[in-house]
Coordinates of C-alpha atoms in Angstrom, one line a residue:
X13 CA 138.6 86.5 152.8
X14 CA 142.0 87.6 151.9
X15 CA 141.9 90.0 154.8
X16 CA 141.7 86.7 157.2
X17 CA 144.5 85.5 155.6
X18 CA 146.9 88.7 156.5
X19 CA 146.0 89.3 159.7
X20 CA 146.8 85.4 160.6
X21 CA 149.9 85.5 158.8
X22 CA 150.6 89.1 160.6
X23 CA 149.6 88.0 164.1
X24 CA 152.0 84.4 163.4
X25 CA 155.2 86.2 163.0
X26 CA 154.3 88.1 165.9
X27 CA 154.3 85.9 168.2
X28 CA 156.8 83.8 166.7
X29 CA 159.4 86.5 167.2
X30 CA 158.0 87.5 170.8
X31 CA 158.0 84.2 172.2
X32 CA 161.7 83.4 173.2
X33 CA 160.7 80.8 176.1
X34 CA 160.8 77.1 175.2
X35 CA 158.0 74.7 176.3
X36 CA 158.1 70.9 177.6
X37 CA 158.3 68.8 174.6
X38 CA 155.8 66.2 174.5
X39 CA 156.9 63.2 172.0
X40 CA 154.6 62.2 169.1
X41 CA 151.9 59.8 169.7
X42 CA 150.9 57.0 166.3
X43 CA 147.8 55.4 167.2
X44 CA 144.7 53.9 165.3
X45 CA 142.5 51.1 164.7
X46 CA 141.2 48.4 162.6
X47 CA 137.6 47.7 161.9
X48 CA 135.1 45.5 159.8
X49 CA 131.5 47.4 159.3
X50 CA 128.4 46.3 158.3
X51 CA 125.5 48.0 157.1
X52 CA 122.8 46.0 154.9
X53 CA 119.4 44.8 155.2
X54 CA 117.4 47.5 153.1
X55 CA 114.7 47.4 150.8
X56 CA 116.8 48.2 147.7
X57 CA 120.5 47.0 148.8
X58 CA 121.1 43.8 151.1
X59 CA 124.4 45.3 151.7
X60 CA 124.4 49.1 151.7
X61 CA 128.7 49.4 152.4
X62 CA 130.9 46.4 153.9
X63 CA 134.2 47.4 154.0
X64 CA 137.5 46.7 156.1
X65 CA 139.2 49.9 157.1
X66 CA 143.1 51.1 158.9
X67 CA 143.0 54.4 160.7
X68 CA 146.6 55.8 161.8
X69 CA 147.0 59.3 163.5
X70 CA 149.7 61.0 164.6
X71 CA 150.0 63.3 166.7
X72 CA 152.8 65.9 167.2
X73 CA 153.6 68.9 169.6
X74 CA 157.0 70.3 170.6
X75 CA 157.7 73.7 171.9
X76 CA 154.9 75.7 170.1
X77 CA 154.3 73.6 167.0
X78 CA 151.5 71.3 167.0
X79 CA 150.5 68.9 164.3
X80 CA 147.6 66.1 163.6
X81 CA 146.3 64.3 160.7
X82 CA 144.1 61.2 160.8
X83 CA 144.5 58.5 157.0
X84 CA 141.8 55.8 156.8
X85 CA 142.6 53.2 153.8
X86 CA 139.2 51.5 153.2
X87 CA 137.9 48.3 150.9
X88 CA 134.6 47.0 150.8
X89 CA 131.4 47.8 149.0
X90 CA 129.1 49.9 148.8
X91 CA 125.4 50.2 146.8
X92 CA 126.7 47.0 145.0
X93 CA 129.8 48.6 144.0
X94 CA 133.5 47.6 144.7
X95 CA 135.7 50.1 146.0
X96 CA 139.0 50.8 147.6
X97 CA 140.0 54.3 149.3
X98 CA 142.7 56.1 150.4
X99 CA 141.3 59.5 152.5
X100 CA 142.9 61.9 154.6
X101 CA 140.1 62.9 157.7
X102 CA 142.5 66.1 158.8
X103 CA 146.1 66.7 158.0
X104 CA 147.4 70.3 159.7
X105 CA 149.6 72.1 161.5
X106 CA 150.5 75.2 163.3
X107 CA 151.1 77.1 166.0
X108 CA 149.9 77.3 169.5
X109 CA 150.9 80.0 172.2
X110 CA 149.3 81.0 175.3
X111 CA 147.2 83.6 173.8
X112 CA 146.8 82.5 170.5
X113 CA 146.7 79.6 168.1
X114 CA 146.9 79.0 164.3
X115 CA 146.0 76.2 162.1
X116 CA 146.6 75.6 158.6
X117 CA 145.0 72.0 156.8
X118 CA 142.1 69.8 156.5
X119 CA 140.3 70.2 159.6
X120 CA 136.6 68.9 160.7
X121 CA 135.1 71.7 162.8
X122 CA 132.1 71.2 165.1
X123 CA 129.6 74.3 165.7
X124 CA 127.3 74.8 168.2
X125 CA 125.9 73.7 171.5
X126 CA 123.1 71.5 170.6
X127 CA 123.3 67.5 169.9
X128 CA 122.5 66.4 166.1
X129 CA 120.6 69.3 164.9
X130 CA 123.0 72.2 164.9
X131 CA 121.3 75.6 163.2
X132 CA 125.1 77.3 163.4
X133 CA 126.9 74.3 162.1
X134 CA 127.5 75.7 158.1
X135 CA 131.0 74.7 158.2
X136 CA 131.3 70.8 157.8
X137 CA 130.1 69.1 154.8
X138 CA 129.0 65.7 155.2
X139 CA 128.7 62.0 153.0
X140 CA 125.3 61.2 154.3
X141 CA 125.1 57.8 152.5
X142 CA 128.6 56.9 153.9
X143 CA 126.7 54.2 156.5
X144 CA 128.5 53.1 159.2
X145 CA 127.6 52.3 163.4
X146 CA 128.6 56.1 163.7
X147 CA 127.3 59.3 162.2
X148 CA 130.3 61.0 162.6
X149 CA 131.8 58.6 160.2
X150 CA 130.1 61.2 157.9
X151 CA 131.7 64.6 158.5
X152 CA 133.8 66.0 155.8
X153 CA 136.8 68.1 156.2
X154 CA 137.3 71.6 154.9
X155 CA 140.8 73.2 153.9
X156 CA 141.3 76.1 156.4
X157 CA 142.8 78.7 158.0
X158 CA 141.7 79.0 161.5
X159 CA 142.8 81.5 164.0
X160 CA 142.3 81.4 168.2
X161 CA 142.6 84.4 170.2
X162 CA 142.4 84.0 173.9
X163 CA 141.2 87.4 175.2
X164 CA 141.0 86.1 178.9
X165 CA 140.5 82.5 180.4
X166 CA 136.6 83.6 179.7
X167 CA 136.8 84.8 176.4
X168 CA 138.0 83.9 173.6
X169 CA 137.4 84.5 169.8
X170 CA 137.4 81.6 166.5
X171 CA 138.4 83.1 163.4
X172 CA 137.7 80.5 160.5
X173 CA 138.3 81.3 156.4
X174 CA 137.8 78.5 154.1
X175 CA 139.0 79.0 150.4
X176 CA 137.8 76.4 148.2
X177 CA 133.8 75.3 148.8
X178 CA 133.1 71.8 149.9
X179 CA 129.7 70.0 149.4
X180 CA 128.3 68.0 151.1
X181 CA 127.2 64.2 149.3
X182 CA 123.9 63.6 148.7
X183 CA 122.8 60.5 146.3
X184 CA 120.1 61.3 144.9
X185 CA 120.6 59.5 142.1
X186 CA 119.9 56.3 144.1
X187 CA 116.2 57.1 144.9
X188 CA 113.5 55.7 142.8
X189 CA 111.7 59.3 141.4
X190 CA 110.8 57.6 138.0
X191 CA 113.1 56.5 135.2
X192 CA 113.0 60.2 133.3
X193 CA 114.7 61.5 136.1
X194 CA 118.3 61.9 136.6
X195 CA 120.5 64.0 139.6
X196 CA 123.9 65.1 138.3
X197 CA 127.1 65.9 140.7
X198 CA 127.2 69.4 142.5
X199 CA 127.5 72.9 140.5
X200 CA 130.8 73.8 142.4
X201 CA 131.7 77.9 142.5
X202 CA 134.3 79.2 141.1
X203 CA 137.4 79.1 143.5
X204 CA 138.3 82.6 144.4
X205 CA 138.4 84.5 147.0
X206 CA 134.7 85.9 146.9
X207 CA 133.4 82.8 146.5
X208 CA 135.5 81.8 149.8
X209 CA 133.5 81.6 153.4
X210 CA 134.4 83.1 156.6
X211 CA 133.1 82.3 159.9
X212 CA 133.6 84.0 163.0
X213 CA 132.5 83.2 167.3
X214 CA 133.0 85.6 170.1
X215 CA 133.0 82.7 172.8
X216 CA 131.7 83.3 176.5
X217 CA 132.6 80.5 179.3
X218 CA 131.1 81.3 182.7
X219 CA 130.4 78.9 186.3
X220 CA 126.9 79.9 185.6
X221 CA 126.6 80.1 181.9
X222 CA 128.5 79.2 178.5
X223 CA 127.4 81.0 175.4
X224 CA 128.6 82.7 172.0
X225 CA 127.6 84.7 168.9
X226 CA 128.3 83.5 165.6
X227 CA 128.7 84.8 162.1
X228 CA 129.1 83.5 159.0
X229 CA 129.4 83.8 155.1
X230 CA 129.7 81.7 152.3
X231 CA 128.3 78.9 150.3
X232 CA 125.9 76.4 152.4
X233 CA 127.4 72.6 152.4
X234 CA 123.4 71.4 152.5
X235 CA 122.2 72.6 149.2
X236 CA 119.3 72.5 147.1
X237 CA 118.7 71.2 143.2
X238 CA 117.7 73.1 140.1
X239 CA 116.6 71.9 136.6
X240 CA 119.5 71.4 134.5
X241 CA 117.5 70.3 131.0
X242 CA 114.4 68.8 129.9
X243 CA 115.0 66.7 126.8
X244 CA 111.5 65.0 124.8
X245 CA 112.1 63.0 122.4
X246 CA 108.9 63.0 120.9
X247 CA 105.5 64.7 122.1
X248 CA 103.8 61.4 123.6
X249 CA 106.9 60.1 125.7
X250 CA 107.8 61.3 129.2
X251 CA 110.9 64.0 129.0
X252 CA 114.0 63.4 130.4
X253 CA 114.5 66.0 133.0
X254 CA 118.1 66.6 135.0
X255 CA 118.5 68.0 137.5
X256 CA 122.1 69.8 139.1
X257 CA 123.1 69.9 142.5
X258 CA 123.6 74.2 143.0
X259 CA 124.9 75.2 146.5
X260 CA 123.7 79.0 147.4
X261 CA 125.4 82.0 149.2
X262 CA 123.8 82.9 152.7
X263 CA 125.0 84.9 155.6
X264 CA 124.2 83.5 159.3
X265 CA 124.0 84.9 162.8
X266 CA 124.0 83.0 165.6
X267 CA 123.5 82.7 169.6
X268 CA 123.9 79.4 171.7
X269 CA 124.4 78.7 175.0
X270 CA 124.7 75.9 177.8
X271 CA 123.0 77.0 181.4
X272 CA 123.5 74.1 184.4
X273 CA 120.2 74.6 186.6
X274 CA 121.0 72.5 189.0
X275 CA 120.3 68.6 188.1
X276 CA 119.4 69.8 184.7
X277 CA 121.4 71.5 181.8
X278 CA 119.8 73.6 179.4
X279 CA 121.1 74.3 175.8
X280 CA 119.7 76.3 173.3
X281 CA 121.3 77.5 169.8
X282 CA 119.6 80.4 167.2
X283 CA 120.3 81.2 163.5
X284 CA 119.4 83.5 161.0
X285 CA 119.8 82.3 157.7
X286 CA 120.1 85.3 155.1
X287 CA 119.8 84.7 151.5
X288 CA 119.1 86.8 148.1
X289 CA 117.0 85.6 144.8
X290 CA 115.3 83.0 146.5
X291 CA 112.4 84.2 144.5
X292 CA 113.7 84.0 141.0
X293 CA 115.9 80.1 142.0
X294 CA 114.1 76.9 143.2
X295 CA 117.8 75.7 145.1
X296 CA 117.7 79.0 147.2
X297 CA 115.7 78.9 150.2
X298 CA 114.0 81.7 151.8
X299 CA 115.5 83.4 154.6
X300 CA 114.5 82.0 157.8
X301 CA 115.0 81.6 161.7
X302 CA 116.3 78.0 163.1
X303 CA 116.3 76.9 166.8
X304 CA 116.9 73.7 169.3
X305 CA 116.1 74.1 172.7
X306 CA 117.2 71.2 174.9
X307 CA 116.8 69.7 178.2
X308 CA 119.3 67.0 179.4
X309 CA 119.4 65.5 182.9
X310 CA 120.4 62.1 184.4
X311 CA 116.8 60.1 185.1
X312 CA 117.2 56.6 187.0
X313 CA 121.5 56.4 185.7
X314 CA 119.7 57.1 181.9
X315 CA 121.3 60.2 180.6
X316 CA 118.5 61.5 178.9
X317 CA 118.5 64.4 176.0
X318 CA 114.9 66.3 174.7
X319 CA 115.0 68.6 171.9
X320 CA 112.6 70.6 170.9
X321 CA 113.6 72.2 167.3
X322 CA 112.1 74.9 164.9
X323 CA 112.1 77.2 161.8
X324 CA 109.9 80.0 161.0
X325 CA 110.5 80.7 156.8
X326 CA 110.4 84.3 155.7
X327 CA 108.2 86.0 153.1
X328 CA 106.6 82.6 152.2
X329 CA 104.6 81.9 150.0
X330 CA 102.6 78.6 149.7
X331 CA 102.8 76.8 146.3
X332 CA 99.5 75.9 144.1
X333 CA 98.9 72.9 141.9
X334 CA 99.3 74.6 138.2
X335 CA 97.3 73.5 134.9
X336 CA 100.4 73.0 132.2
X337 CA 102.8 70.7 131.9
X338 CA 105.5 72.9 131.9
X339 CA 104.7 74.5 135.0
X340 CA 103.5 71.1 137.0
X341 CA 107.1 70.8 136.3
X342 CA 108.7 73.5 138.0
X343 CA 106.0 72.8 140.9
X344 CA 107.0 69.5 141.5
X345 CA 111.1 70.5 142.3
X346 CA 110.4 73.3 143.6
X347 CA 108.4 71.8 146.4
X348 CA 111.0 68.4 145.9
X349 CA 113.6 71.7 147.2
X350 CA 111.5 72.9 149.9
X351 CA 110.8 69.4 151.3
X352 CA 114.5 69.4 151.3
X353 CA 115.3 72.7 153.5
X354 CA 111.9 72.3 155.5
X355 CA 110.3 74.8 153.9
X356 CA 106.8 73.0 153.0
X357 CA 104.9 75.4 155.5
X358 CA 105.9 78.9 156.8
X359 CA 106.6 77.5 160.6
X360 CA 108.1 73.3 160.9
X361 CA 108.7 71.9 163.8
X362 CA 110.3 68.5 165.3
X363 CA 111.2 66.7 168.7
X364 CA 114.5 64.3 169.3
X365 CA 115.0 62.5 171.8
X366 CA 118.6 60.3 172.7
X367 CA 119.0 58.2 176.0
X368 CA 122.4 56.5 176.6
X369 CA 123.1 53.8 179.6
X370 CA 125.9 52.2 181.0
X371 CA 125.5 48.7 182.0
X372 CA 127.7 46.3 183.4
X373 CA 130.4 48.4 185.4
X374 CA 130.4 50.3 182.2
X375 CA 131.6 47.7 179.7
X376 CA 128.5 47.8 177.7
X377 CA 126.0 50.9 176.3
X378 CA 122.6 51.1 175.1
X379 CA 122.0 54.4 173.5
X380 CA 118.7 55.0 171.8
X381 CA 118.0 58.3 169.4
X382 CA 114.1 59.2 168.0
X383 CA 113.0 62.3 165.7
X384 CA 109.5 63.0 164.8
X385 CA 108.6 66.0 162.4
X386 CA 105.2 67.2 163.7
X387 CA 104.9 69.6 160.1
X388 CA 105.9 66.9 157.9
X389 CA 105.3 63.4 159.8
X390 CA 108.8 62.4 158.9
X391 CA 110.5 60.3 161.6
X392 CA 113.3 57.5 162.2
X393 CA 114.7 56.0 165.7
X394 CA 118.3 54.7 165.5
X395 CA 118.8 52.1 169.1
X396 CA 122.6 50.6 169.3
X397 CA 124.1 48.4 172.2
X398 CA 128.1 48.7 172.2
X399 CA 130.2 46.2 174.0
X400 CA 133.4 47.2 175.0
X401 CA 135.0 43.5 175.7
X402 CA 138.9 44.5 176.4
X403 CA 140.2 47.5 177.1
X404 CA 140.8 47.5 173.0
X405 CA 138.4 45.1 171.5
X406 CA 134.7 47.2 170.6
X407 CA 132.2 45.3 169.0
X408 CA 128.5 47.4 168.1
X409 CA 125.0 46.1 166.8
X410 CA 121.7 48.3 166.2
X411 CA 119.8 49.5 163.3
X412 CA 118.2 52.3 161.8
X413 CA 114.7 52.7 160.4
X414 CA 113.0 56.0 159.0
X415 CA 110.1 56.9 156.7
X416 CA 107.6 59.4 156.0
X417 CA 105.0 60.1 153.5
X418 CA 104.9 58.9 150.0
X419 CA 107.0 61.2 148.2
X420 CA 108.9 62.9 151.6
X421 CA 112.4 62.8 151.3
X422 CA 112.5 60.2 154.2
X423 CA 110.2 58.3 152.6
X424 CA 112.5 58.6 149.6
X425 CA 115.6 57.8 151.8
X426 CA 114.4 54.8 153.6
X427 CA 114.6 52.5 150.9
X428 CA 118.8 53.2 151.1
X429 CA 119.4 54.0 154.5
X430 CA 117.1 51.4 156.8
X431 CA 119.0 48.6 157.8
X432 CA 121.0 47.2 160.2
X433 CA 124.6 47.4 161.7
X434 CA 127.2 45.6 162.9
X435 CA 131.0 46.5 163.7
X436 CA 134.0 45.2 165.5
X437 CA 137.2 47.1 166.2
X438 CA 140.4 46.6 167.6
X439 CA 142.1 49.9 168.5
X440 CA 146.0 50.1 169.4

């Protein structure tokens, strides 16, 4: 981690004092929107999160500086609660030459090739009860250092090193597991620089083929639980178990790729999650192998996405009902944490499917998304219809609806996160 840190700094003053030449100067651009979201209509909240939100970016570039940053002030509520917000969605700056660029800030990175299910992508946290008309409403941004090296107009190579962890949000506190149980915030490392993560991607872009290879270590954003106490009061009444949020240490490689076949494009993406003392810690999972392979091709002006996505789980082992009460205990979260990181049965696999089309000399879009777990029978389909009616008025409707089987963690979800949506937006 600290060695990321002096080569960029090393490989900045560099450049800095090699590049004499002065660019075109391109003047700073302030732009944004206002919106008014909706999200209600569940079986445990009528109004999941209603808020009215300002988002102002600016964005800045003269001769070989370059600077963003995106603030969103927000008041509404959510789960019954009132709130107001202040958040900053990426603040950075840096420097950008013609062989390399360096960032330094809040930044939201996006991995991979594949669309939704992304087996590289162990960068971004994300607030995945934060429900809005659009997922990426969710993504979190991590404080980084991240360094681009342009090796030719083929190749290039992404150098990423994140000091201080960032979890994702999960509330698990807001599903109905029985009134002895209790979920408390995330068990957050230590910030050094061991417990920092580095990520690294050789990038390949060819006429006939894109691909890369991927590497990374450090704490996983998606995290599992672990038994914090279990407090009885007296022998005949139920205990009070809590349980902790505890993110794990892994190391990933990674492959993806994007290959045109004529009409069709083809996109695939590989990881191999490696982690220690799974055996001895319910929150670790085993070490296993993640896929998406995906077909996407234009049928009858529907542009039309098919996924096909897998995991084989290492040195697994399945779990068996036990006698004591103790132990019935330690069964029941350790299979609540494999539910969690698909890890029920040695090999799970799931389809997606997303269509999108334009109607109306493009004013208006119907997109349409679908999963299905064939291991676990979990599912959910998410249609939307956006309508763009100026060139800066967007209003959007749809709804999302998942489930599963009694105690699956979709099943568990769907009492929060069905509902329906509605949004308008003026941009300027």
């Amino acid at each position: 981690m600290r060695s990321v840190f002096l080569l960029s700094a090393l490989l900045l003053l560099d450049y800095a004092t090699a590049s004499a030449q002065k660019d075109s100067v391109i003047k700073p651009e302030i732009y944004g929107y206002v919106r008014g979201s909706l999200y209600g209509g569940g079986d445990k909240y009528n109004y999941s999160n209603v808020f009215g939100e300002l988002s102002l970016k600016a964005r800045y570039q003269r001769a070989r500086c370059i600077a963003y940053t995106e603030l969103r002030f927000r008041s509404g509520e959510q789960f019954e609660a009132k709130y107001s917000a202040a958040e900053i969605i990426e603040a950075y700056c840096g420097y950008s030459g013609e062989k390399i660029e360096i960032t330094l800030g809040n930044q939201i990175v996006n991995c991979g090739r594949s669309d939704g299910f992304n087996p590289t992508g162990n960068i971004t946290a994300s607030n995945y009860f934060f429900l809005t008309p659009n997922p990426d409403d969710q993504h979190l941004s991590n404080f980084m250092l991240r360094v681009k090296l342009s090796i030719s107009p083929q190749i290039d190579i992404d150098i990423i090193g994140i000091p201080v962890f960032k979890a994702s949000v999960y509330r698990y506190d807001l599903f109905d597991m029985g009134n002895n149980i209790r979920f408390e915030g995330a068990d957050i490392p230590d910030k050094s620089f061991r417990n920092g993560s580095v990520a690294l991607k050789l990038n390949f872009e060819f006429p006939a083929i894109g691909f890369s290879l991927s590497y990374f270590r450090g704490y996983d954003p998606y995290y599992g639980f672990k038994v914090a106490s279990v407090i009885q009061d007296k022998p005949t009444s139920a205990p009070m178990i809590t349980n902790k949020a505890s993110p794990y240490l892994k190391n990933t490689l990674g492959f993806d790729f994007t290959l045109p076949a004529g009409s069709w494009m083809i996109r695939g993406e590989f990881a191999y999650d490696m982690t220690t003392d799974y055996k001895f810690s319910i929150h670790i999972p085993n070490p296993s192998f993640k896929y998406v392979i995906g077909i996407e091709k234009d049928i009858l002006g529907i542009k039309t996405i098919f996924q096909y996505i897998g995991k084989k789980t290492f040195d697994f082992t399945p779990l068996t009902l036990p006698e004591s009460t103790h132990e019935i205990l330690n069964y029941e979260f350790e299979l609540f944490n494999r539910k969690i990181f698909n890890q029920q049965k040695s090999f799970d696999y799931a389809l997606s499917i997303m269509l999108s089309k334009y109607l109306f000399q493009e004013t208006v879009n119907f997109e349409l998304a679908g999963y299905f777990n064939t291991t676990s029978s979990e599912y959910y389909i998410r249609p939307k219809l956006s309508w763009n009616i100026t060139d800066n008025i967007t209003t959007s409707l749809g709804c999302y609806y998942m489930n599963g089987p009694d105690k699956s963690v979709f099943n568990y979800s769907s009492h929060i996160l069905n509902g329906g949506f509605a949004e308008l937006r003026v941009s300027f």
